[in-house]
Amino acid sequence: MSKIASLNELSKLKNKFGPLIQIRQENEKTIITNTDVIDNSFKIHVLACGGTGCQSSESELIVRVFQRELEKRGLANQVKVITTGCFGFCEQGPILKIHPDNVFYIQVSSKDVEEIIDEHLIKGQVVERLLYVEPIHQEKLKTDLPFYNRQLRIALRNCGLIAPEDIREYIALDGYQALGQVLTEHKPEDIIDTIKKSGLRGRGGGGFPTGVKWELTRKSAADQKFIVCNADEGDPGAFMDRSILEGDPHSVLEAMAIAGYVIGASKGYVYIRAEYPLAIKRLQIAIKEAREYGLLGGSILGSEFSFDVELKYGAGAFVCGEETALIHSIEGKRGEPTVKPPFPAENGLWGKPTSVNNVETFANIPPIILKGADWFANIGTEKSKGTKVFALAGKVNNVGLVEVPMGTTLREIIFDIGGGTKENKRFKSAQTGGPSGGCIPAHYLDIPIDYESLASIGSMMGSGGLIVMDEDDCMVNVAKFFLEFTVDESCGRCTACRVGTKRLHEILTKITEGKGTLEDLDKLERLALIIKDTSLCGLGQSAPNPILSTLEYFRDEYLAHILDKKCSAKVCSNLVEYDITDLCCGCTLCARNCPQNCISGSPRNKHVIDNNRCIKCGVCLDNCRFDAVIRK
Amino acid sequence: MSCKNVIVEEKFSELEHFIDELPDKQGDLIAVLHKAQEIFGYLPEEVQLRIADKLDVPSAKVSGVVSFYSFFTMKPRGKHVVNVCTGTACYVRGAEKLLNELNKHFAIKPGETTKDGEFTLDALRCVGACGLAPVMIVDGKVYGRLKPEQVKGILANYR
Ligand SMILES: Cc1cc2nc3c(=O)[nH]c(=O)nc-3n(C[C@H](O)[C@H](O)[C@H](O)COP(=O)(O)O)c2cc1C
Ligand code: SF4
Ligand code: SF4
């Protein structure tokens, strides 16, 4: 491949590569008529989800079996099997989509492949048993799943649609057009204006206006500047950044180059977690391809602008997601945050002005440039524009990635898109913002969510993790879980954060063990406020949020632990008791398995647990085949 | 030189070759440590000293960085590494029970290695396979939607 020398050449390539993805585009009205076409011979495209979730459940094997079986039947030149990034519908993976029929198969296994080929691809008959069954009307759906219908995909526009390891498919879908236009037709100031007008705010958690950040970095005078893409994604339960990098790496690279042009940087870094091997691999391939096509490297698209991207790996420290810590980590140092100001925009990587932006923030840039600031600003709420990707997980039916306009309610996300709670249990709380966020109770389900509304109810947007909890989750224990996380991850610089979070965790442990007092609640509150006020970075400042929000909305649970010594969710093992009911037929199984030998009873007679010696391991409950053992 | 030393020296020369190829040596300390851990399996003091020497940075800086990041370990790891995801999604879907089961099964705590050197048990923060929660990862292979009772059977394949 020779390097693309101009925007014009890029557009010609776009037409040339169009047929690669043509049959995947649902409303394809513009049939590309070009003599220089490639790849037109494939009549059918089979898209296989190749995100981390689906790969864990053998999507790679499915692709291999598909190829083998197609070859056996002499169909390999008519059917193309494409590994895409994450479809987002992770609960139902592995997922396959067949085009042009636009049929969506779920929970596919390698054993289903032959049937799909023989019935669907050859005879044209849909394999009904692999369709998604809509839970309310029990209707089998081939396409138009409610999970997708209510979404608006901007950042995820190409995920599950294109082959992330083939730059041609990205180019065919307007890829690098925004960069081309920016370099050929716009001054950096114009782009700053566009991004400011669009209202785009950082998706990494803080919600700082991206256009303003770029403007500040542009205005800092220096011989060298840097663009950094924050792909550290530390919130345990968020996976949108990883999915974007796995499914559409070029969109991030393109946006980084645009940002480089705008602020005056020739070098960019992606700081990515070492725990994301697939995203790393896809990024490496994308960078190599972009260089070969002249879309990264020297004089991009024939302009005077040069920009290249290098990967830097994290090493398992949550605090490195904080931008100053991240910068230290790129420099090869301990990832400890430093006081702001100075902000990275003035004094960042190696002391040079640096713009740190999140993966999802970047993924929004090309569409904003191609479709205009007004288009973007028309989506969302007054102060939060555009869409947000949420990683919906926990006790919800449709775990997956969901992109919705800002201002969508939690109810729509969890119940309409997410399909409600698992096993129809009672919804208790939605946790947003990860370890820095809070637990939102049911009476706020109808609040339109954006940066401000979440903050006003004691949580935050964070990176977009959204964990659903039901009646079986103990909110004191949840708070303890998050504190365990912050105790582990505090970098130790500030005493309040280092020692304070330990104390909070100890008090929570005491309460969950049934040894808490009412004074402990006051102590929790007081200490939480001190830590918030005196910590240097966002980690410490927000670490008490899970406690403060649960204390506010689920105080009754704290009180039950303290006063009644009861855990209503039956999670805290010290506060539950095991008992054997009259359903017991005396099979002796529990007694034989009890590690404490504290179950007595003779065969065929009801057994009894000696609760003084019981260690509440739950083995008896798990083992009993007659549902005779209960937890109370 | 004993046979063992020859192997160790080969590993060191692989590492040094990697360092020689780096454009910016000092800023790449973390990349070097990643590579070293890949080669040696862990980062004992001896390896850290050699890296400090080669990169011309104080050894205190190297050990400071190693101890800061949880990804780096100074203890040798077992032949197989068993990880349990303890991200929030796995937590609410029962990761703790899995971890307890593994604690019992191996009679070790997270971060420790069995006496025979076969298995290291560890807790990981979110691998992003939340749709499969709770998950256990053995040598990189992900086992999803696990019940504690299934653990024993899976691990038997690694004996
Ligand atoms: C403790 C802590 C962890 C953070 N982790 C991340 C992260 O994993 N990813 C991210 O993009 N931003 C993270 N941030 C926010 C960054 O500091 C920074 O604001 C962000 O990368 C800027 O990009 P944006 O303006 O596009 O959001 C974190 C902040 C704090 C205080
Ligand atoms: S607040 Fe906590 S994590 Fe942040 S710098 Fe201080 S000690 Fe480190
Ligand atoms: S919970 Fe465990 S210790 Fe208690 S009775 Fe049941 S099996 Fe025995």
Coordinates of N, CA and C in Angstrom, one line a residue, chain A residues 126-299:
Chain A
V126 N -34.3 -19.5 8.4 CA -33.8 -19.0 9.7 C -33.8 -20.1 10.7
V127 N -32.7 -20.2 11.5 CA -32.6 -21.2 12.5 C -33.3 -20.7 13.8
E128 N -34.6 -21.0 13.9 CA -35.4 -20.3 14.9 C -34.9 -20.5 16.4
R129 N -34.3 -21.6 16.6 CA -34.0 -21.9 18.0 C -32.8 -21.0 18.5
L130 N -32.1 -20.3 17.6 CA -31.0 -19.5 18.0 C -31.4 -18.0 18.0
L131 N -32.7 -17.7 17.8 CA -33.1 -16.3 17.8 C -33.4 -15.9 19.3
Y132 N -33.3 -14.6 19.4 CA -33.6 -14.0 20.7 C -35.1 -14.0 21.0
V133 N -35.5 -14.5 22.2 CA -36.9 -14.5 22.5 C -37.2 -13.3 23.4
E134 N -38.1 -12.5 22.9 CA -38.5 -11.3 23.6 C -39.3 -11.7 24.8
P135 N -38.8 -11.3 26.0 CA -39.4 -12.0 27.2 C -40.9 -11.7 27.5
I136 N -41.4 -10.6 27.1 CA -42.8 -10.3 27.5 C -43.8 -11.0 26.6
H137 N -43.6 -10.9 25.3 CA -44.6 -11.6 24.5 C -44.1 -13.0 23.9
Q138 N -42.9 -13.4 24.4 CA -42.3 -14.6 24.0 C -42.2 -14.7 22.5
E139 N -41.9 -13.6 21.9 CA -41.8 -13.6 20.4 C -40.4 -13.8 20.0
K140 N -40.2 -14.6 19.0 CA -38.8 -14.7 18.5 C -38.5 -13.6 17.5
L141 N -37.4 -12.9 17.8 CA -37.0 -11.8 17.0 C -35.8 -12.1 16.1
K142 N -35.9 -11.7 14.8 CA -34.7 -11.9 14.0 C -33.8 -10.7 14.0
T143 N -34.5 -9.6 14.1 CA -33.7 -8.3 14.1 C -34.5 -7.3 14.9
D144 N -34.1 -6.1 15.0 CA -34.8 -5.1 15.7 C -35.0 -5.5 17.2
L145 N -34.0 -5.9 17.8 CA -34.1 -6.3 19.2 C -34.3 -5.0 20.1
P146 N -35.2 -5.1 21.1 CA -35.4 -4.0 22.0 C -34.1 -3.5 22.6
F147 N -33.2 -4.4 22.8 CA -31.9 -4.0 23.4 C -31.2 -2.9 22.6
Y148 N -31.4 -3.0 21.2 CA -30.7 -2.0 20.4 C -31.6 -0.9 20.0
N149 N -32.9 -1.1 19.8 CA -33.8 -0.1 19.3 C -33.8 1.2 20.1
R150 N -33.6 1.1 21.4 CA -33.6 2.3 22.2 C -32.3 3.0 22.3
Q151 N -31.3 2.4 21.7 CA -29.9 3.0 21.8 C -29.7 3.9 20.7
L152 N -28.7 4.8 20.9 CA -28.2 5.7 19.9 C -26.7 5.6 19.9
R153 N -26.2 5.0 18.8 CA -24.8 4.6 18.9 C -23.9 5.6 18.1
I154 N -23.2 6.4 18.9 CA -22.2 7.3 18.2 C -20.8 6.8 18.5
A155 N -20.5 6.7 19.8 CA -19.1 6.2 20.1 C -19.0 4.8 19.7
L156 N -20.1 4.0 19.8 CA -20.0 2.6 19.4 C -20.4 2.3 18.0
R157 N -20.5 3.4 17.2 CA -21.1 3.2 15.8 C -20.6 2.1 15.0
N158 N -19.3 1.8 15.1 CA -18.7 0.7 14.3 C -18.5 -0.6 15.0
C159 N -18.7 -0.6 16.4 CA -18.5 -1.8 17.1 C -19.5 -2.9 16.8
G160 N -19.0 -4.0 16.3 CA -19.9 -5.1 15.9 C -20.4 -4.9 14.5
L161 N -19.8 -3.9 13.8 CA -20.2 -3.7 12.4 C -19.0 -3.9 11.5
I162 N -17.8 -3.5 11.9 CA -16.7 -3.6 11.0 C -15.6 -4.6 11.6
A163 N -14.7 -5.0 10.7 CA -13.6 -5.8 11.2 C -12.5 -4.9 11.7
P164 N -12.3 -4.9 13.0 CA -11.3 -3.9 13.6 C -9.9 -4.1 13.1
E165 N -9.6 -5.2 12.6 CA -8.2 -5.5 12.1 C -8.1 -5.2 10.6
D166 N -9.0 -4.5 10.0 CA -9.0 -4.2 8.6 C -9.3 -2.7 8.4
I167 N -8.3 -1.9 8.2 CA -8.4 -0.5 8.1 C -9.4 -0.1 6.9
R168 N -9.4 -1.0 5.9 CA -10.2 -0.7 4.7 C -11.7 -0.5 5.1
E169 N -12.1 -1.4 6.0 CA -13.5 -1.3 6.4 C -13.8 0.0 7.1
Y170 N -12.9 0.5 7.9 CA -13.1 1.7 8.6 C -13.1 2.9 7.6
I171 N -12.2 2.8 6.6 CA -12.2 3.9 5.6 C -13.5 3.9 4.8
A172 N -14.0 2.7 4.5 CA -15.2 2.6 3.8 C -16.4 3.2 4.5
L173 N -16.3 3.3 5.8 CA -17.4 3.9 6.6 C -17.0 5.3 7.0
D174 N -16.4 6.1 6.1 CA -16.0 7.5 6.4 C -14.8 7.6 7.3
G175 N -14.1 6.5 7.5 CA -13.0 6.6 8.4 C -11.9 7.5 7.9
Y176 N -11.3 8.3 8.8 CA -10.3 9.3 8.5 C -10.7 10.5 7.6
Q177 N -12.0 10.5 7.2 CA -12.5 11.6 6.5 C -12.5 12.9 7.4
A178 N -12.8 12.8 8.6 CA -12.8 13.9 9.5 C -11.3 14.5 9.6
L179 N -10.4 13.6 9.8 CA -9.0 14.0 9.8 C -8.6 14.7 8.5
G180 N -9.0 14.1 7.4 CA -8.7 14.7 6.1 C -9.3 16.1 6.0
Q181 N -10.5 16.2 6.4 CA -11.2 17.5 6.2 C -10.5 18.6 7.2
V182 N -10.2 18.1 8.4 CA -9.5 19.0 9.3 C -8.2 19.5 8.8
L183 N -7.4 18.6 8.2 CA -6.1 19.0 7.7 C -6.2 19.8 6.5
T184 N -7.2 19.6 5.6 CA -7.2 20.3 4.4 C -8.0 21.6 4.4
E185 N -9.1 21.6 5.3 CA -10.0 22.7 5.1 C -10.1 23.6 6.4
H186 N -9.5 23.2 7.5 CA -9.8 23.9 8.7 C -8.5 24.4 9.5
K187 N -8.7 25.5 10.2 CA -7.6 25.9 11.1 C -7.9 25.3 12.4
P188 N -6.9 25.1 13.3 CA -7.1 24.5 14.6 C -8.2 25.2 15.4
E189 N -8.2 26.6 15.3 CA -9.2 27.3 16.0 C -10.7 27.0 15.6
D190 N -10.9 26.7 14.3 CA -12.2 26.3 13.9 C -12.6 25.0 14.6
I191 N -11.7 24.1 14.7 CA -12.1 22.8 15.3 C -12.4 23.0 16.8
I192 N -11.6 23.8 17.5 CA -11.8 24.1 18.9 C -13.3 24.7 19.0
D193 N -13.6 25.6 18.1 CA -15.0 26.2 18.1 C -16.0 25.1 18.0
T194 N -15.8 24.2 17.0 CA -16.8 23.2 16.7 C -17.0 22.3 18.0
I195 N -15.8 21.9 18.6 CA -16.0 21.0 19.7 C -16.6 21.7 20.9
K196 N -16.2 23.0 21.1 CA -16.9 23.7 22.2 C -18.4 23.8 21.9
K197 N -18.8 24.2 20.7 CA -20.2 24.3 20.4 C -20.9 23.0 20.5
S198 N -20.3 21.9 20.2 CA -21.0 20.6 20.3 C -21.4 20.3 21.8
G199 N -20.6 20.9 22.7 CA -20.9 20.7 24.1 C -20.3 19.4 24.6
L200 N -19.4 18.8 23.8 CA -18.8 17.5 24.3 C -18.0 17.7 25.6
R201 N -18.3 16.8 26.6 CA -17.6 16.9 27.8 C -16.9 15.5 28.0
G202 N -15.8 15.6 28.8 CA -14.9 14.4 28.9 C -15.7 13.2 29.5
R203 N -15.5 12.1 28.9 CA -16.2 10.9 29.3 C -15.5 10.0 30.3
G204 N -14.3 10.5 30.7 CA -13.5 9.8 31.7 C -13.9 9.9 33.1
G205 N -14.9 10.8 33.4 CA -15.4 10.9 34.7 C -15.6 12.4 35.1
G206 N -14.7 13.2 34.8 CA -14.8 14.6 35.3 C -15.8 15.4 34.6
G207 N -16.0 15.1 33.3 CA -16.9 15.9 32.5 C -16.5 17.3 32.1
F208 N -15.2 17.5 32.0 CA -14.6 18.8 31.7 C -14.8 19.0 30.1
P209 N -15.2 20.2 29.7 CA -15.5 20.4 28.3 C -14.2 20.2 27.4
T210 N -14.3 19.3 26.5 CA -13.2 18.9 25.7 C -12.6 20.0 24.9
G211 N -13.5 20.8 24.3 CA -13.0 22.0 23.5 C -12.2 22.9 24.3
V212 N -12.6 23.2 25.5 CA -11.9 24.1 26.4 C -10.5 23.5 26.8
K213 N -10.5 22.2 27.0 CA -9.2 21.6 27.3 C -8.2 21.7 26.2
W214 N -8.7 21.5 25.0 CA -7.9 21.6 23.8 C -7.4 23.1 23.6
E215 N -8.3 24.0 23.9 CA -8.0 25.4 23.7 C -6.8 25.8 24.7
L216 N -7.0 25.4 25.9 CA -6.0 25.7 26.9 C -4.6 25.1 26.5
T217 N -4.7 23.9 26.1 CA -3.4 23.2 25.7 C -2.8 23.9 24.5
R218 N -3.7 24.3 23.6 CA -3.2 25.0 22.4 C -2.5 26.3 22.8
K219 N -3.1 27.0 23.7 CA -2.6 28.3 24.1 C -1.3 28.3 24.9
S220 N -1.0 27.1 25.5 CA 0.3 27.0 26.3 C 1.4 26.9 25.3
A221 N 2.3 27.9 25.4 CA 3.4 27.9 24.4 C 4.5 26.9 24.8
A222 N 5.0 26.1 23.8 CA 6.1 25.2 24.1 C 6.6 24.6 22.8
D223 N 7.8 24.1 22.8 CA 8.4 23.6 21.6 C 7.8 22.2 21.3
Q224 N 7.2 21.6 22.3 CA 6.6 20.3 22.1 C 5.4 20.1 23.0
K225 N 4.4 19.4 22.4 CA 3.2 19.1 23.2 C 2.8 17.6 23.0
F226 N 1.9 17.1 23.8 CA 1.5 15.7 23.7 C 0.0 15.5 23.8
I227 N -0.4 14.5 23.1 CA -1.8 14.0 23.3 C -1.7 12.7 24.0
V228 N -2.5 12.5 25.1 CA -2.5 11.2 25.7 C -3.9 10.7 25.7
C229 N -4.1 9.5 25.4 CA -5.4 8.8 25.4 C -5.4 8.0 26.7
N230 N -6.4 8.3 27.6 CA -6.5 7.5 28.8 C -7.3 6.3 28.6
A231 N -6.7 5.2 28.5 CA -7.3 3.9 28.3 C -7.1 3.0 29.5
D232 N -7.0 3.6 30.7 CA -6.7 2.8 31.9 C -7.9 2.1 32.5
E233 N -9.1 2.7 32.2 CA -10.3 2.1 32.6 C -10.3 1.3 33.9
G234 N -10.1 2.0 35.0 CA -9.9 1.4 36.3 C -11.2 1.0 37.0
D235 N -12.3 1.6 36.7 CA -13.5 1.2 37.4 C -13.8 -0.3 37.2
P236 N -13.8 -1.1 38.3 CA -14.0 -2.5 38.1 C -15.5 -2.8 37.8
G237 N -15.8 -2.9 36.6 CA -17.2 -3.1 36.2 C -17.5 -2.2 35.0
A238 N -16.5 -1.6 34.5 CA -16.7 -0.8 33.3 C -15.9 -1.4 32.2
F239 N -16.4 -1.5 31.0 CA -15.6 -2.1 29.9 C -15.9 -1.4 28.6
M240 N -16.4 -0.2 28.6 CA -16.7 0.5 27.4 C -15.5 0.9 26.6
D241 N -14.5 1.4 27.3 CA -13.3 1.8 26.6 C -12.6 0.7 25.9
R242 N -12.5 -0.4 26.7 CA -11.9 -1.6 26.1 C -12.7 -2.0 24.8
S243 N -14.0 -2.0 24.9 CA -14.8 -2.5 23.8 C -14.6 -1.6 22.6
I244 N -14.5 -0.3 22.8 CA -14.2 0.7 21.7 C -12.9 0.3 21.0
L245 N -11.8 0.2 21.9 CA -10.5 -0.1 21.3 C -10.5 -1.5 20.6
E246 N -11.2 -2.4 21.1 CA -11.3 -3.7 20.5 C -12.1 -3.7 19.2
G247 N -13.1 -2.9 19.2 CA -14.1 -2.9 18.1 C -13.8 -1.9 17.0
D248 N -13.2 -0.8 17.4 CA -13.1 0.3 16.5 C -11.8 1.2 16.8
P249 N -10.6 0.6 16.8 CA -9.4 1.3 17.2 C -9.1 2.5 16.4
H250 N -9.4 2.4 15.1 CA -9.1 3.6 14.3 C -9.8 4.9 14.6
S251 N -11.0 4.7 15.2 CA -11.7 6.0 15.5 C -11.0 6.7 16.6
V252 N -10.3 6.0 17.5 CA -9.5 6.7 18.5 C -8.2 7.3 18.0
L253 N -7.6 6.5 17.1 CA -6.4 7.0 16.5 C -6.6 8.2 15.6
E254 N -7.7 8.2 14.9 CA -8.1 9.4 14.0 C -8.3 10.6 14.9
A255 N -9.0 10.4 16.0 CA -9.3 11.5 16.9 C -8.1 12.1 17.5
M256 N -7.2 11.2 17.9 CA -5.9 11.6 18.5 C -5.1 12.5 17.5
A257 N -5.1 12.1 16.3 CA -4.4 12.9 15.3 C -5.0 14.2 15.1
I258 N -6.4 14.3 15.1 CA -7.1 15.5 15.0 C -6.7 16.4 16.2
A259 N -6.7 15.8 17.4 CA -6.4 16.6 18.6 C -5.0 17.1 18.5
G260 N -4.1 16.3 18.0 CA -2.7 16.7 17.8 C -2.6 17.9 17.0
Y261 N -3.3 17.9 15.9 CA -3.3 19.0 14.9 C -3.8 20.3 15.6
V262 N -4.9 20.1 16.4 CA -5.5 21.2 17.1 C -4.6 21.9 18.1
I263 N -4.0 21.0 18.9 CA -3.2 21.7 20.0 C -1.7 21.9 19.6
G264 N -1.3 21.3 18.5 CA 0.1 21.5 18.0 C 1.0 20.4 18.6
A265 N 0.6 19.2 18.6 CA 1.4 18.1 19.1 C 1.7 17.1 17.9
S266 N 2.9 16.5 17.9 CA 3.2 15.6 16.9 C 3.3 14.2 17.4
K267 N 3.0 14.0 18.7 CA 3.2 12.7 19.3 C 2.0 12.4 20.3
G268 N 1.5 11.2 20.2 CA 0.5 10.8 21.1 C 0.8 9.5 21.8
Y269 N 0.3 9.3 23.0 CA 0.4 8.1 23.7 C -0.9 7.5 24.1
V270 N -1.1 6.2 23.9 CA -2.3 5.6 24.5 C -1.8 4.8 25.8
Y271 N -2.3 5.2 26.9 CA -1.9 4.5 28.2 C -3.0 3.5 28.4
I272 N -2.6 2.2 28.3 CA -3.6 1.2 28.3 C -3.3 0.1 29.3
R273 N -4.3 -0.4 30.0 CA -4.0 -1.5 31.0 C -3.4 -2.7 30.4
A274 N -2.5 -3.3 31.1 CA -1.9 -4.5 30.6 C -2.9 -5.7 30.7
E275 N -4.0 -5.5 31.4 CA -5.0 -6.5 31.5 C -5.8 -6.6 30.3
Y276 N -5.6 -5.8 29.3 CA -6.4 -5.8 28.1 C -5.7 -6.3 26.8
P277 N -5.2 -7.5 26.8 CA -4.3 -8.0 25.7 C -5.0 -7.9 24.3
L278 N -6.3 -8.1 24.2 CA -6.9 -8.1 22.9 C -7.0 -6.6 22.4
A279 N -7.3 -5.7 23.3 CA -7.3 -4.3 22.9 C -5.9 -3.9 22.4
I280 N -4.9 -4.3 23.2 CA -3.6 -3.9 22.8 C -3.2 -4.4 21.5
K281 N -3.5 -5.7 21.2 CA -3.2 -6.3 19.9 C -3.9 -5.6 18.8
R282 N -5.2 -5.2 19.0 CA -5.9 -4.6 17.9 C -5.4 -3.2 17.7
L283 N -5.0 -2.5 18.7 CA -4.4 -1.2 18.6 C -3.1 -1.2 17.8
Q284 N -2.3 -2.2 18.2 CA -1.0 -2.4 17.5 C -1.2 -2.6 16.0
I285 N -2.1 -3.4 15.7 CA -2.4 -3.6 14.2 C -2.9 -2.4 13.6
A286 N -3.8 -1.7 14.3 CA -4.4 -0.4 13.7 C -3.3 0.6 13.5
I287 N -2.4 0.8 14.4 CA -1.3 1.8 14.3 C -0.4 1.4 13.1
K288 N -0.1 0.1 13.0 CA 0.7 -0.3 11.9 C 0.0 0.0 10.5
E289 N -1.3 -0.4 10.4 CA -2.0 -0.1 9.2 C -2.1 1.4 8.9
A290 N -2.4 2.2 9.9 CA -2.5 3.6 9.7 C -1.2 4.2 9.2
R291 N -0.1 3.7 9.7 CA 1.2 4.2 9.2 C 1.4 3.8 7.7
E292 N 1.0 2.6 7.4 CA 1.2 2.1 6.0 C 0.4 3.0 5.0
Y293 N -0.8 3.4 5.5 CA -1.7 4.2 4.6 C -1.4 5.7 4.7
G294 N -0.4 6.0 5.4 CA 0.0 7.5 5.5 C -1.0 8.2 6.4
L295 N -1.7 7.6 7.3 CA -2.7 8.3 8.1 C -2.1 8.5 9.5
L296 N -1.0 8.0 9.8 CA -0.2 8.4 10.9 C 1.2 8.4 10.4
G297 N 2.1 9.2 11.1 CA 3.5 9.3 10.6 C 3.7 10.7 10.0
G298 N 4.7 10.8 9.1 CA 5.1 12.1 8.5 C 4.1 12.5 7.5
S299 N 4.0 13.9 7.4 CA 3.1 14.6 6.4 C 1.9 13.8 6.1

